[in-house]
Amino acid sequence: MLAKEAATPGKIQKSVIVVYMSGGQSHQDTFDLKMQAPKEIRGEFKPIPTNVPGTQICELLPKMAQVMDKCTVIRSVVGQRDEHTSWQNLTGYPMNQAKREGRPNFGSVVSRLKGQTNPVSPAFIDLFPTMKHRPYNSGDAGYLGPGFNQIRADGEDLWASMKLRYIDRSRFGSRQALLRQFDQLRRTVSTTATKSVNEVDENYAKAFDVLTSSQLVDALDVTKEDPAVRERYGKGSSKHLGDGAPMWNDQLLIARRLVEAGCGSSPSPTASGTPTATTSAT
């Protein structure tokens, strides 16, 4: 993650990668085994020491135990409602309320507050796969408006899906020029150039910057990564497991590459312990 800072010396930009697990491991089988509790309550696994004195975690997490000084275990998180959805985690509200009130995805909130840190990297890139169980899916910007919606990249061939196809750069540029002419005509005819018109223009400009840059596409192309690094992450598959997400580790690697490309926050969801991903910018 230091590659991004090295590219912009003297300027430190905070970055976040969120790994979201819809249906993750039980707390009492990972970080709080409750060994002093009765057998029917405590976890079935044994604790092991970590590199933080006095802190133990599950025996199945030996590598995490070695870097526990870089982790923070938050034990006070509780949901507003006992429901099996992603909405409470991604919006802070139960699903029905979030949809009814248009509560935004946290990535959209960050996008609204911080904006883009790089003109060719969207503020919020969402690698969530389309889940078969709809309540597991990722929401949008809600009442913040479509200008703060995420860029969605779904499917195994993310790199190809983000490329401009059937149109070359010069033709794309001529279409951009034509759009500017229509905008000028619209402004001439209109007696009031409203704020919403200006916002649409700004969103168009951002979209053109993203579409004509190779930086984002390159970040999504994990074949450019060192094979040894890809081996460490593991590849997995884009095939869904049941009604959850695929076990596709490439998404975690892509999230890191997106941060290096200037996207400040990369959430990465997981269902049934299987990584999927999302990204946004701070």
PDB file of C-alpha atoms in Angstrom:
ATOM      1  CA  MET A   1       0.000   0.000   0.000  1.00  0.00           C
ATOM      2  CA  LEU A   2       3.031   2.258   0.218  1.00  0.00           C
ATOM      3  CA  ALA A   3       3.321   2.344  -3.582  1.00  0.00           C
ATOM      4  CA  LYS A   4       0.653   5.027  -3.801  1.00  0.00           C
ATOM      5  CA  GLU A   5       2.452   7.269  -1.286  1.00  0.00           C
ATOM      6  CA  ALA A   6       5.757   6.756  -3.075  1.00  0.00           C
ATOM      7  CA  ALA A   7       4.151   8.039  -6.275  1.00  0.00           C
ATOM      8  CA  THR A   8       3.058  11.266  -4.536  1.00  0.00           C
ATOM      9  CA  PRO A   9       5.866  12.155  -2.104  1.00  0.00           C
ATOM     10  CA  GLY A  10       4.990  14.620   0.618  1.00  0.00           C
ATOM     11  CA  LYS A  11       1.262  13.951   0.305  1.00  0.00           C
ATOM     12  CA  ILE A  12      -0.333  11.288   2.495  1.00  0.00           C
ATOM     13  CA  GLN A  13      -3.797  10.132   1.445  1.00  0.00           C
ATOM     14  CA  LYS A  14      -5.690   7.789   3.745  1.00  0.00           C
ATOM     15  CA  SER A  15      -6.965   4.639   2.085  1.00  0.00           C
ATOM     16  CA  VAL A  16      -9.377   1.965   3.285  1.00  0.00           C
ATOM     17  CA  ILE A  17     -10.112  -1.544   2.060  1.00  0.00           C
ATOM     18  CA  VAL A  18     -13.268  -3.026   3.563  1.00  0.00           C
ATOM     19  CA  VAL A  19     -13.699  -6.793   3.540  1.00  0.00           C
ATOM     20  CA  TYR A  20     -17.386  -7.371   4.191  1.00  0.00           C
ATOM     21  CA  MET A  21     -18.515 -10.835   5.236  1.00  0.00           C
ATOM     22  CA  SER A  22     -22.237 -11.453   4.962  1.00  0.00           C
ATOM     23  CA  GLY A  23     -22.368 -14.628   6.969  1.00  0.00           C
ATOM     24  CA  GLY A  24     -18.923 -14.552   8.552  1.00  0.00           C
ATOM     25  CA  GLN A  25     -17.473 -16.677  11.328  1.00  0.00           C
ATOM     26  CA  SER A  26     -18.957 -16.659  14.798  1.00  0.00           C
ATOM     27  CA  HIS A  27     -17.215 -14.338  17.261  1.00  0.00           C
ATOM     28  CA  GLN A  28     -16.940 -17.155  19.805  1.00  0.00           C
ATOM     29  CA  ASP A  29     -15.111 -19.271  17.232  1.00  0.00           C
ATOM     30  CA  THR A  30     -12.583 -16.569  16.334  1.00  0.00           C
ATOM     31  CA  PHE A  31     -11.779 -13.762  18.795  1.00  0.00           C
ATOM     32  CA  ASP A  32     -13.725 -14.593  21.963  1.00  0.00           C
ATOM     33  CA  LEU A  33     -13.726 -18.333  22.600  1.00  0.00           C
ATOM     34  CA  LYS A  34     -15.156 -17.953  26.126  1.00  0.00           C
ATOM     35  CA  MET A  35     -13.018 -20.756  27.531  1.00  0.00           C
ATOM     36  CA  GLN A  36     -14.281 -20.113  31.059  1.00  0.00           C
ATOM     37  CA  ALA A  37     -17.913 -20.609  30.014  1.00  0.00           C
ATOM     38  CA  PRO A  38     -19.808 -23.933  30.200  1.00  0.00           C
ATOM     39  CA  LYS A  39     -19.149 -26.402  27.389  1.00  0.00           C
ATOM     40  CA  GLU A  40     -22.482 -25.725  25.682  1.00  0.00           C
ATOM     41  CA  ILE A  41     -21.647 -21.997  25.435  1.00  0.00           C
ATOM     42  CA  ARG A  42     -17.935 -21.714  24.733  1.00  0.00           C
ATOM     43  CA  GLY A  43     -16.371 -22.190  21.304  1.00  0.00           C
ATOM     44  CA  GLU A  44     -15.289 -25.642  20.184  1.00  0.00           C
ATOM     45  CA  PHE A  45     -11.747 -24.579  19.207  1.00  0.00           C
ATOM     46  CA  LYS A  46      -8.700 -23.896  21.354  1.00  0.00           C
ATOM     47  CA  PRO A  47      -7.138 -20.441  21.845  1.00  0.00           C
ATOM     48  CA  ILE A  48      -3.564 -19.593  20.844  1.00  0.00           C
ATOM     49  CA  PRO A  49      -1.407 -16.659  21.987  1.00  0.00           C
ATOM     50  CA  THR A  50      -0.808 -13.696  19.686  1.00  0.00           C
ATOM     51  CA  ASN A  51       2.015 -11.176  19.454  1.00  0.00           C
ATOM     52  CA  VAL A  52      -0.036  -8.942  21.765  1.00  0.00           C
ATOM     53  CA  PRO A  53       0.505 -10.035  25.397  1.00  0.00           C
ATOM     54  CA  GLY A  54      -2.713 -11.238  27.008  1.00  0.00           C
ATOM     55  CA  THR A  55      -4.627 -11.508  23.724  1.00  0.00           C
ATOM     56  CA  GLN A  56      -5.623 -14.933  22.428  1.00  0.00           C
ATOM     57  CA  ILE A  57      -7.542 -15.907  19.307  1.00  0.00           C
ATOM     58  CA  CYS A  58      -8.680 -19.128  17.647  1.00  0.00           C
ATOM     59  CA  GLU A  59      -6.134 -21.821  16.815  1.00  0.00           C
ATOM     60  CA  LEU A  60      -7.296 -21.687  13.183  1.00  0.00           C
ATOM     61  CA  LEU A  61      -5.930 -18.139  12.776  1.00  0.00           C
ATOM     62  CA  PRO A  62      -2.170 -18.587  13.310  1.00  0.00           C
ATOM     63  CA  LYS A  63      -1.122 -16.012  10.692  1.00  0.00           C
ATOM     64  CA  MET A  64      -3.421 -13.374  12.129  1.00  0.00           C
ATOM     65  CA  ALA A  65      -1.972 -14.120  15.559  1.00  0.00           C
ATOM     66  CA  GLN A  66       1.425 -13.017  14.218  1.00  0.00           C
ATOM     67  CA  VAL A  67       0.120  -9.565  13.213  1.00  0.00           C
ATOM     68  CA  MET A  68      -2.412  -8.970  15.972  1.00  0.00           C
ATOM     69  CA  ASP A  69      -0.605  -5.772  16.939  1.00  0.00           C
ATOM     70  CA  LYS A  70      -1.865  -4.344  13.645  1.00  0.00           C
ATOM     71  CA  CYS A  71      -5.485  -5.392  14.281  1.00  0.00           C
ATOM     72  CA  THR A  72      -8.262  -3.896  16.378  1.00  0.00           C
ATOM     73  CA  VAL A  73     -11.016  -6.203  17.584  1.00  0.00           C
ATOM     74  CA  ILE A  74     -14.248  -4.268  18.179  1.00  0.00           C
ATOM     75  CA  ARG A  75     -16.480  -6.221  20.538  1.00  0.00           C
ATOM     76  CA  SER A  76     -19.327  -3.730  20.928  1.00  0.00           C
ATOM     77  CA  VAL A  77     -20.956  -3.843  17.470  1.00  0.00           C
ATOM     78  CA  VAL A  78     -24.625  -4.860  17.523  1.00  0.00           C
ATOM     79  CA  GLY A  79     -27.280  -4.704  14.812  1.00  0.00           C
ATOM     80  CA  GLN A  80     -30.496  -2.721  15.119  1.00  0.00           C
ATOM     81  CA  ARG A  81     -32.457  -5.737  13.976  1.00  0.00           C
ATOM     82  CA  ASP A  82     -31.832  -9.465  13.708  1.00  0.00           C
ATOM     83  CA  GLU A  83     -31.895  -9.754   9.918  1.00  0.00           C
ATOM     84  CA  HIS A  84     -29.700 -11.572   7.431  1.00  0.00           C
ATOM     85  CA  THR A  85     -28.913  -8.709   5.036  1.00  0.00           C
ATOM     86  CA  SER A  86     -25.992  -6.486   4.099  1.00  0.00           C
ATOM     87  CA  TRP A  87     -27.917  -3.238   4.518  1.00  0.00           C
ATOM     88  CA  GLN A  88     -27.309  -2.679   8.238  1.00  0.00           C
ATOM     89  CA  ASN A  89     -23.578  -2.996   7.650  1.00  0.00           C
ATOM     90  CA  LEU A  90     -23.393  -0.872   4.503  1.00  0.00           C
ATOM     91  CA  THR A  91     -25.928   1.859   5.365  1.00  0.00           C
ATOM     92  CA  GLY A  92     -26.315   1.695   9.147  1.00  0.00           C
ATOM     93  CA  TYR A  93     -30.042   0.970   8.840  1.00  0.00           C
ATOM     94  CA  PRO A  94     -32.202  -2.177   8.498  1.00  0.00           C
ATOM     95  CA  MET A  95     -32.940  -3.085   4.881  1.00  0.00           C
ATOM     96  CA  ASN A  96     -36.598  -2.018   4.635  1.00  0.00           C
ATOM     97  CA  GLN A  97     -35.933   1.299   6.358  1.00  0.00           C
ATOM     98  CA  ALA A  98     -32.826   1.961   4.258  1.00  0.00           C
ATOM     99  CA  LYS A  99     -34.729   1.331   1.019  1.00  0.00           C
ATOM    100  CA  ARG A 100     -37.778   3.326   2.125  1.00  0.00           C
ATOM    101  CA  GLU A 101     -35.745   6.347   3.243  1.00  0.00           C
ATOM    102  CA  GLY A 102     -33.074   6.107   0.538  1.00  0.00           C
ATOM    103  CA  ARG A 103     -30.232   5.638   3.011  1.00  0.00           C
ATOM    104  CA  PRO A 104     -26.906   5.736   1.131  1.00  0.00           C
ATOM    105  CA  ASN A 105     -24.185   3.122   0.993  1.00  0.00           C
ATOM    106  CA  PHE A 106     -21.259   4.224   3.186  1.00  0.00           C
ATOM    107  CA  GLY A 107     -19.037   4.420   0.101  1.00  0.00           C
ATOM    108  CA  SER A 108     -21.395   6.995  -1.397  1.00  0.00           C
ATOM    109  CA  VAL A 109     -21.195   8.996   1.819  1.00  0.00           C
ATOM    110  CA  VAL A 110     -17.401   9.008   1.636  1.00  0.00           C
ATOM    111  CA  SER A 111     -17.640   9.988  -2.026  1.00  0.00           C
ATOM    112  CA  ARG A 112     -19.926  12.905  -1.122  1.00  0.00           C
ATOM    113  CA  LEU A 113     -17.740  14.145   1.738  1.00  0.00           C
ATOM    114  CA  LYS A 114     -14.291  13.603   0.241  1.00  0.00           C
ATOM    115  CA  GLY A 115     -14.778  13.424  -3.520  1.00  0.00           C
ATOM    116  CA  GLN A 116     -12.275  11.979  -5.965  1.00  0.00           C
ATOM    117  CA  THR A 117      -8.626  11.963  -5.005  1.00  0.00           C
ATOM    118  CA  ASN A 118      -7.665  11.257  -8.604  1.00  0.00           C
ATOM    119  CA  PRO A 119      -9.590  12.614 -11.635  1.00  0.00           C
ATOM    120  CA  VAL A 120      -9.353   9.302 -13.492  1.00  0.00           C
ATOM    121  CA  SER A 121     -10.233   7.060 -10.522  1.00  0.00           C
ATOM    122  CA  PRO A 122     -13.885   7.066  -9.413  1.00  0.00           C
ATOM    123  CA  ALA A 123     -14.485   7.918  -5.783  1.00  0.00           C
ATOM    124  CA  PHE A 124     -16.448   4.717  -5.175  1.00  0.00           C
ATOM    125  CA  ILE A 125     -15.846   1.435  -6.998  1.00  0.00           C
ATOM    126  CA  ASP A 126     -18.033  -1.490  -5.963  1.00  0.00           C
ATOM    127  CA  LEU A 127     -16.784  -5.015  -6.635  1.00  0.00           C
ATOM    128  CA  PHE A 128     -19.772  -6.660  -4.932  1.00  0.00           C
ATOM    129  CA  PRO A 129     -20.947  -9.523  -7.133  1.00  0.00           C
ATOM    130  CA  THR A 130     -24.645  -9.741  -7.895  1.00  0.00           C
ATOM    131  CA  MET A 131     -25.880 -12.014  -5.116  1.00  0.00           C
ATOM    132  CA  LYS A 132     -28.525 -14.670  -5.692  1.00  0.00           C
ATOM    133  CA  HIS A 133     -29.983 -13.807  -2.289  1.00  0.00           C
ATOM    134  CA  ARG A 134     -31.081 -10.209  -2.953  1.00  0.00           C
ATOM    135  CA  PRO A 135     -30.802  -8.903   0.633  1.00  0.00           C
ATOM    136  CA  TYR A 136     -27.040  -9.581   0.406  1.00  0.00           C
ATOM    137  CA  ASN A 137     -26.613  -7.069  -2.425  1.00  0.00           C
ATOM    138  CA  SER A 138     -24.989  -3.653  -2.177  1.00  0.00           C
ATOM    139  CA  GLY A 139     -27.171  -0.521  -2.140  1.00  0.00           C
ATOM    140  CA  ASP A 140     -26.549   2.736  -3.978  1.00  0.00           C
ATOM    141  CA  ALA A 141     -26.261   6.436  -3.099  1.00  0.00           C
ATOM    142  CA  GLY A 142     -29.925   6.770  -2.124  1.00  0.00           C
ATOM    143  CA  TYR A 143     -30.959  10.339  -1.313  1.00  0.00           C
ATOM    144  CA  LEU A 144     -27.457  11.642  -2.074  1.00  0.00           C
ATOM    145  CA  GLY A 145     -28.299  11.263  -5.751  1.00  0.00           C
ATOM    146  CA  PRO A 146     -26.919   9.264  -8.693  1.00  0.00           C
ATOM    147  CA  GLY A 147     -23.828  11.473  -8.883  1.00  0.00           C
ATOM    148  CA  PHE A 148     -22.488   9.588  -5.855  1.00  0.00           C
ATOM    149  CA  ASN A 149     -23.411   6.088  -7.006  1.00  0.00           C
ATOM    150  CA  GLN A 150     -20.630   3.544  -7.150  1.00  0.00           C
ATOM    151  CA  ILE A 151     -19.007   2.296 -10.313  1.00  0.00           C
ATOM    152  CA  ARG A 152     -19.978  -1.380 -10.345  1.00  0.00           C
ATOM    153  CA  ALA A 153     -17.570  -3.980 -11.683  1.00  0.00           C
ATOM    154  CA  ASP A 154     -19.031  -7.480 -11.594  1.00  0.00           C
ATOM    155  CA  GLY A 155     -18.002 -10.772 -13.154  1.00  0.00           C
ATOM    156  CA  GLU A 156     -14.695 -12.540 -13.658  1.00  0.00           C
ATOM    157  CA  ASP A 157     -13.504 -10.521 -16.663  1.00  0.00           C
ATOM    158  CA  LEU A 158     -13.535  -7.165 -14.862  1.00  0.00           C
ATOM    159  CA  TRP A 159     -10.677  -5.832 -16.947  1.00  0.00           C
ATOM    160  CA  ALA A 160     -12.492  -6.398 -20.253  1.00  0.00           C
ATOM    161  CA  SER A 161     -15.813  -5.115 -18.912  1.00  0.00           C
ATOM    162  CA  MET A 162     -14.292  -1.709 -18.107  1.00  0.00           C
ATOM    163  CA  LYS A 163     -12.690  -1.185 -21.550  1.00  0.00           C
ATOM    164  CA  LEU A 164     -14.255   0.974 -24.250  1.00  0.00           C
ATOM    165  CA  ARG A 165     -15.377  -1.386 -27.000  1.00  0.00           C
ATOM    166  CA  TYR A 166     -16.593  -0.740 -30.571  1.00  0.00           C
ATOM    167  CA  ILE A 167     -15.336   2.864 -30.452  1.00  0.00           C
ATOM    168  CA  ASP A 168     -11.857   4.351 -30.689  1.00  0.00           C
ATOM    169  CA  ARG A 169     -10.530   7.300 -28.685  1.00  0.00           C
ATOM    170  CA  SER A 170     -10.905   9.875 -31.505  1.00  0.00           C
ATOM    171  CA  ARG A 171     -14.531   8.937 -32.136  1.00  0.00           C
ATOM    172  CA  PHE A 172     -15.212   9.036 -28.421  1.00  0.00           C
ATOM    173  CA  GLY A 173     -13.692  12.534 -28.314  1.00  0.00           C
ATOM    174  CA  SER A 174     -15.964  13.720 -31.146  1.00  0.00           C
ATOM    175  CA  ARG A 175     -18.995  12.477 -29.230  1.00  0.00           C
ATOM    176  CA  GLN A 176     -17.783  14.413 -26.206  1.00  0.00           C
ATOM    177  CA  ALA A 177     -17.501  17.556 -28.355  1.00  0.00           C
ATOM    178  CA  LEU A 178     -21.022  16.997 -29.700  1.00  0.00           C
ATOM    179  CA  LEU A 179     -22.335  16.681 -26.166  1.00  0.00           C
ATOM    180  CA  ARG A 180     -20.709  19.998 -25.267  1.00  0.00           C
ATOM    181  CA  GLN A 181     -22.506  21.640 -28.209  1.00  0.00           C
ATOM    182  CA  PHE A 182     -25.848  20.302 -27.022  1.00  0.00           C
ATOM    183  CA  ASP A 183     -25.071  21.569 -23.525  1.00  0.00           C
ATOM    184  CA  GLN A 184     -24.293  25.032 -24.891  1.00  0.00           C
ATOM    185  CA  LEU A 185     -27.575  25.069 -26.832  1.00  0.00           C
ATOM    186  CA  ARG A 186     -29.447  24.001 -23.715  1.00  0.00           C
ATOM    187  CA  ARG A 187     -27.870  26.813 -21.706  1.00  0.00           C
ATOM    188  CA  THR A 188     -28.667  29.370 -24.422  1.00  0.00           C
ATOM    189  CA  VAL A 189     -32.326  28.363 -24.588  1.00  0.00           C
ATOM    190  CA  SER A 190     -32.703  28.100 -20.813  1.00  0.00           C
ATOM    191  CA  THR A 191     -33.108  31.346 -18.909  1.00  0.00           C
ATOM    192  CA  THR A 192     -31.827  29.799 -15.704  1.00  0.00           C
ATOM    193  CA  ALA A 193     -28.754  27.565 -15.642  1.00  0.00           C
ATOM    194  CA  THR A 194     -29.673  25.629 -12.540  1.00  0.00           C
ATOM    195  CA  LYS A 195     -27.379  23.982 -10.042  1.00  0.00           C
ATOM    196  CA  SER A 196     -28.620  20.573 -11.190  1.00  0.00           C
ATOM    197  CA  VAL A 197     -27.486  21.310 -14.760  1.00  0.00           C
ATOM    198  CA  ASN A 198     -24.021  22.186 -13.493  1.00  0.00           C
ATOM    199  CA  GLU A 199     -23.895  18.990 -11.454  1.00  0.00           C
ATOM    200  CA  VAL A 200     -24.813  16.926 -14.525  1.00  0.00           C
ATOM    201  CA  ASP A 201     -22.021  18.608 -16.483  1.00  0.00           C
ATOM    202  CA  GLU A 202     -19.544  17.818 -13.709  1.00  0.00           C
ATOM    203  CA  ASN A 203     -20.621  14.171 -13.666  1.00  0.00           C
ATOM    204  CA  TYR A 204     -20.224  13.971 -17.459  1.00  0.00           C
ATOM    205  CA  ALA A 205     -16.706  15.383 -17.195  1.00  0.00           C
ATOM    206  CA  LYS A 206     -15.762  12.862 -14.514  1.00  0.00           C
ATOM    207  CA  ALA A 207     -17.190  10.006 -16.562  1.00  0.00           C
ATOM    208  CA  PHE A 208     -15.207  11.008 -19.657  1.00  0.00           C
ATOM    209  CA  ASP A 209     -12.003  11.249 -17.625  1.00  0.00           C
ATOM    210  CA  VAL A 210     -12.519   7.751 -16.271  1.00  0.00           C
ATOM    211  CA  LEU A 211     -13.502   6.191 -19.599  1.00  0.00           C
ATOM    212  CA  THR A 212     -10.561   7.628 -21.517  1.00  0.00           C
ATOM    213  CA  SER A 213      -7.902   6.729 -18.942  1.00  0.00           C
ATOM    214  CA  SER A 214      -6.070   3.413 -18.820  1.00  0.00           C
ATOM    215  CA  GLN A 215      -5.235   3.802 -15.116  1.00  0.00           C
ATOM    216  CA  LEU A 216      -8.441   2.240 -13.815  1.00  0.00           C
ATOM    217  CA  VAL A 217      -8.451  -0.537 -16.408  1.00  0.00           C
ATOM    218  CA  ASP A 218      -4.844  -1.382 -15.583  1.00  0.00           C
ATOM    219  CA  ALA A 219      -5.706  -1.589 -11.873  1.00  0.00           C
ATOM    220  CA  LEU A 220      -8.437  -4.132 -12.635  1.00  0.00           C
ATOM    221  CA  ASP A 221      -6.082  -6.275 -14.723  1.00  0.00           C
ATOM    222  CA  VAL A 222      -4.516  -8.633 -12.183  1.00  0.00           C
ATOM    223  CA  THR A 223      -2.534 -10.397 -14.907  1.00  0.00           C
ATOM    224  CA  LYS A 224      -0.104  -7.468 -14.623  1.00  0.00           C
ATOM    225  CA  GLU A 225       0.597  -8.400 -11.012  1.00  0.00           C
ATOM    226  CA  ASP A 226       3.679 -10.371  -9.994  1.00  0.00           C
ATOM    227  CA  PRO A 227       2.727 -14.095 -10.254  1.00  0.00           C
ATOM    228  CA  ALA A 228       4.226 -14.687  -6.802  1.00  0.00           C
ATOM    229  CA  VAL A 229       1.899 -12.063  -5.325  1.00  0.00           C
ATOM    230  CA  ARG A 230      -1.129 -13.596  -7.047  1.00  0.00           C
ATOM    231  CA  GLU A 231      -0.121 -16.958  -5.637  1.00  0.00           C
ATOM    232  CA  ARG A 232      -0.093 -15.502  -2.113  1.00  0.00           C
ATOM    233  CA  TYR A 233      -3.605 -14.123  -2.527  1.00  0.00           C
ATOM    234  CA  GLY A 234      -4.944 -17.269  -4.178  1.00  0.00           C
ATOM    235  CA  LYS A 235      -7.236 -17.089  -7.202  1.00  0.00           C
ATOM    236  CA  GLY A 236     -10.402 -18.951  -6.301  1.00  0.00           C
ATOM    237  CA  SER A 237     -13.331 -18.786  -8.706  1.00  0.00           C
ATOM    238  CA  SER A 238     -16.046 -16.317  -9.742  1.00  0.00           C
ATOM    239  CA  LYS A 239     -18.651 -19.078  -9.380  1.00  0.00           C
ATOM    240  CA  HIS A 240     -21.213 -18.309  -6.670  1.00  0.00           C
ATOM    241  CA  LEU A 241     -21.418 -20.633  -3.676  1.00  0.00           C
ATOM    242  CA  GLY A 242     -25.063 -21.255  -2.885  1.00  0.00           C
ATOM    243  CA  ASP A 243     -26.917 -17.961  -2.429  1.00  0.00           C
ATOM    244  CA  GLY A 244     -23.777 -16.152  -1.279  1.00  0.00           C
ATOM    245  CA  ALA A 245     -20.697 -14.751  -2.961  1.00  0.00           C
ATOM    246  CA  PRO A 246     -17.955 -16.540  -4.873  1.00  0.00           C
ATOM    247  CA  MET A 247     -14.673 -17.454  -3.240  1.00  0.00           C
ATOM    248  CA  TRP A 248     -12.729 -15.195  -5.563  1.00  0.00           C
ATOM    249  CA  ASN A 249      -9.529 -13.866  -4.014  1.00  0.00           C
ATOM    250  CA  ASP A 250      -8.634 -11.827  -7.098  1.00  0.00           C
ATOM    251  CA  GLN A 251     -11.107  -9.224  -5.852  1.00  0.00           C
ATOM    252  CA  LEU A 252      -9.043  -8.609  -2.735  1.00  0.00           C
ATOM    253  CA  LEU A 253      -5.970  -8.085  -4.900  1.00  0.00           C
ATOM    254  CA  ILE A 254      -7.938  -5.772  -7.200  1.00  0.00           C
ATOM    255  CA  ALA A 255      -9.063  -3.735  -4.183  1.00  0.00           C
ATOM    256  CA  ARG A 256      -5.421  -3.158  -3.262  1.00  0.00           C
ATOM    257  CA  ARG A 257      -4.531  -2.226  -6.838  1.00  0.00           C
ATOM    258  CA  LEU A 258      -7.433   0.237  -6.985  1.00  0.00           C
ATOM    259  CA  VAL A 259      -6.170   2.012  -3.884  1.00  0.00           C
ATOM    260  CA  GLU A 260      -2.733   2.246  -5.461  1.00  0.00           C
ATOM    261  CA  ALA A 261      -4.395   3.725  -8.555  1.00  0.00           C
ATOM    262  CA  GLY A 262      -5.922   6.511  -6.469  1.00  0.00           C
ATOM    263  CA  CYS A 263      -9.209   5.087  -5.236  1.00  0.00           C
ATOM    264  CA  GLY A 264      -9.106   5.847  -1.529  1.00  0.00           C
ATOM    265  CA  SER A 265     -11.260   3.099  -0.057  1.00  0.00           C
ATOM    266  CA  SER A 266     -11.839  -0.427  -1.229  1.00  0.00           C
ATOM    267  CA  PRO A 267     -14.498  -2.454   0.498  1.00  0.00           C
ATOM    268  CA  SER A 268     -14.471  -6.121  -0.190  1.00  0.00           C
ATOM    269  CA  PRO A 269     -17.549  -8.133   0.760  1.00  0.00           C
ATOM    270  CA  THR A 270     -17.640 -11.800   1.547  1.00  0.00           C
ATOM    271  CA  ALA A 271     -20.473 -14.239   1.933  1.00  0.00           C
ATOM    272  CA  SER A 272     -20.147 -17.545   3.745  1.00  0.00           C
ATOM    273  CA  GLY A 273     -16.470 -16.773   4.218  1.00  0.00           C
ATOM    274  CA  THR A 274     -15.915 -16.216   0.498  1.00  0.00           C
ATOM    275  CA  PRO A 275     -14.296 -12.957  -0.648  1.00  0.00           C
ATOM    276  CA  THR A 276     -16.040 -10.514  -2.955  1.00  0.00           C
ATOM    277  CA  ALA A 277     -15.252  -6.857  -3.146  1.00  0.00           C
ATOM    278  CA  THR A 278     -16.285  -3.197  -3.137  1.00  0.00           C
ATOM    279  CA  THR A 279     -14.330   0.011  -3.401  1.00  0.00           C
ATOM    280  CA  SER A 280     -14.729   3.673  -2.463  1.00  0.00           C
ATOM    281  CA  ALA A 281     -12.529   6.715  -1.925  1.00  0.00           C
ATOM    282  CA  THR A 282     -11.587   8.808   1.083  1.00  0.00           C
TER     283      THR A 282
END
